[in-house]
Amino acid sequence: MNINEKMFGLGSKRSIIREIFEYSKKRANEIGKENVFDFSLGNPSVNPPEIISETIKTLIDTEDGTLLHGYTSAQGDFNVRSTVANSINKRFTLSLCADDIYMTCGAAASLSICLKAIMNDGDECVVFAPFFTEYRVFVENAGAKLVISTPMAKTFQIDIDDLEKKINSNTKAIILNSPNNPSGVVYSEETIVKVCSLLKKKSKEYGNPIYIICDEPYRELVYGDVNVPYLMNYYDDTFVCYSYSKSLSLPGERIGYIAVNPKMTDARSAYLAVCGAGRSLGYVCAPSLFQQIIGRCIDAKVDINIYKENRDLLLEGLTSFGYECVKPDGAFYLFVKALEDDATAFYEKAKKHELLVVPCDDFGVKGYVRIAYCVDKTRIINALPAFKRLAEEYEK
Amino acid sequence: MNINEKMFGLGSKRSIIREIFEYSKKRANEIGKENVFDFSLGNPSVNPPEIISETIKTLIDTEDGTLLHGYTSAQGDFNVRSTVANSINKRFTLSLCADDIYMTCGAAASLSICLKAIMNDGDECVVFAPFFTEYRVFVENAGAKLVISTPMAKTFQIDIDDLEKKINSNTKAIILNSPNNPSGVVYSEETIVKVCSLLKKKSKEYGNPIYIICDEPYRELVYGDVNVPYLMNYYDDTFVCYSYSKSLSLPGERIGYIAVNPKMTDARSAYLAVCGAGRSLGYVCAPSLFQQIIGRCIDAKVDINIYKENRDLLLEGLTSFGYECVKPDGAFYLFVKALEDDATAFYEKAKKHELLVVPCDDFGVKGYVRIAYCVDKTRIINALPAFKRLAEEYEK
């Protein structure tokens, strides 16, 4: 093959989610969309806050088009970055400034850039199962090796003993994703304190910082009185990769940022490496109109009660039918134990009841499926009897 | 250094354009913006077509927010891709379909993705001086080596003999940028025919296709009756990297596409490699709102007469003062021979007259400066006497 085989592989290997997406469309044509209970996609179902639309229209009507749609500096508009820094400072009692923030085209870009900025060939990056499948792609593109740490059974919190075994002198970073996709688990403060303490010990032992990369697109999607520790308050060598995809329901607009902890080892150099990595990957600047939207709507929020109601309804229903679910404090996913060892076989049986759920083998945990409840409530109500029938089928 | 040194280097080495940008701001504070004749930036000065603003407002008012701002498929919304393909077909008498188009976050992303899709370690990519400085960054990120072909003196057309010398069995692609940044030159049909004929011969000789990557952000910015050959009509193994940054004055919004010639060798595989490369670099989808804008405003145009007037005014003025300029048929740059061998020394002298132009050593041609005339006409009118004084200084 004359082209790059690895890229061909990445482009041609369909993810299971993509496969389900195509099946769902086909099936909807056959039996009607309302009869297909598709829970496969993590696409926000709650509208962006009204102020987003209003602000877009105001900007269009009042700003000069060549400025509004013009290039910003590569790291992002200065005022927008100041606003982001101040918002972080206010919420988490920190003292970041505009030059600690680098605006990005969403979380995938944030992660890709961050990894590229710090990784050298032969470095390793630890991720915690279950993990977002694209981590492997981003880590490998940065020339590093993905190492998977297995979680505690049932709670799906981080297993510190296992993490310690996975760390060696090549470990450059770990990726923390809390609330977690696909489990919905929020790592407790107790877990975080243990992880940080271990990393501090190991960084000292090897004479090099081990970075924490926080992947936080689901930070604002937390239900009830649950604390999501902000890692910069626990660990200096922290990058925060944020995205407004979920918090403002703008996943297609590709807008987010990287926050580089100013207390990090060689923080200025790390920030410059982030700038260099963005340049190297072809990111010129984050979309300019949506940078301005973030600058003006930083305190806007989607109505997460809609997700909470969905979660409660689904959780209550499924547990009453005998399903075993991981305690879901955040994100919009329910991580459910398949009713047989083989999650793919379970997925196939669920399909016969028109239930489309994602088998999670690729997420690094076997025997579970992910149910995305970012859907119309009606879909959940109508799907519950099908989930019941599916459970009954296994009881026979 | 614990981080990636190469990325640190890319982030910390300031480009000359960036340096001028900072100087310009500082100087404007000292003597007033109207007295600084900044011709350094390639940021469109002409407003986006009015229909863009209208369509944004209509979309906001009529479309469901979760769909309008939601994820599209990685390659882009199907209808938008169909519209782009049909537009290409109509203009250039071709038969592309939606699945030959991959929507991107602008030209830099198009190029980065394209290069990553086809390059393997050890491959070489030929570019033609003068060339956009970031080509080196994108080529090297794809693991390939940049090879520079020197142009014909004065015309700055491609020197076929030189190109032939630069091609060997490792040559995977050439990048054609016409109209050219920074020279403003449009490669003639005669040049293109010769290049294609040479590449066909060489591809046959080595038994592998040598791809042409057309970087075409300036395609629509052509003045007078000048034909810009569409490479797919001359050469099968062609990728077109397009951006709406200049054609619709939307550089900050990061919207463009890659068109993969369906007649290319293993075209389907090449397209899938493009998809894989986009995924690998962290591009999830092109910004969704602006995808819809392209779908609905495909025939919109900025008023390029404004640029043409600027060009004519500047060209006439400068040549009357004795400056030697390359014939500029397109883009919004004038490529001017410095009045001494050292372009940087000339740039410093120009600076004393408050004239900010870009010395082009980094673009691969020594002894020239780039004057970006995407500015208010007034700036040109006010700057002409300063250009005159600068020329007179050299005559003394």
PDB file of C-alpha atoms in Angstrom, chain A residues 24 65 161 195 214 245 314 374:
ATOM      1  CA  SER A  24     -30.031   2.231  13.968  1.00  0.00           C
ATOM      2  CA  GLY A  65     -17.206  40.689  10.527  1.00  0.00           C
ATOM      3  CA  ASP A 161      -2.189  -1.171  44.013  1.00  0.00           C
ATOM      4  CA  VAL A 195      -3.423   8.707  43.342  1.00  0.00           C
ATOM      5  CA  CYS A 214      -7.583  15.585  33.458  1.00  0.00           C
ATOM      6  CA  SER A 245     -19.330  19.989  24.175  1.00  0.00           C
ATOM      7  CA  LEU A 314     -33.507   4.258  33.899  1.00  0.00           C
ATOM      8  CA  CYS A 374     -28.870  11.646  26.662  1.00  0.00           C
TER       9      CYS A 374
END
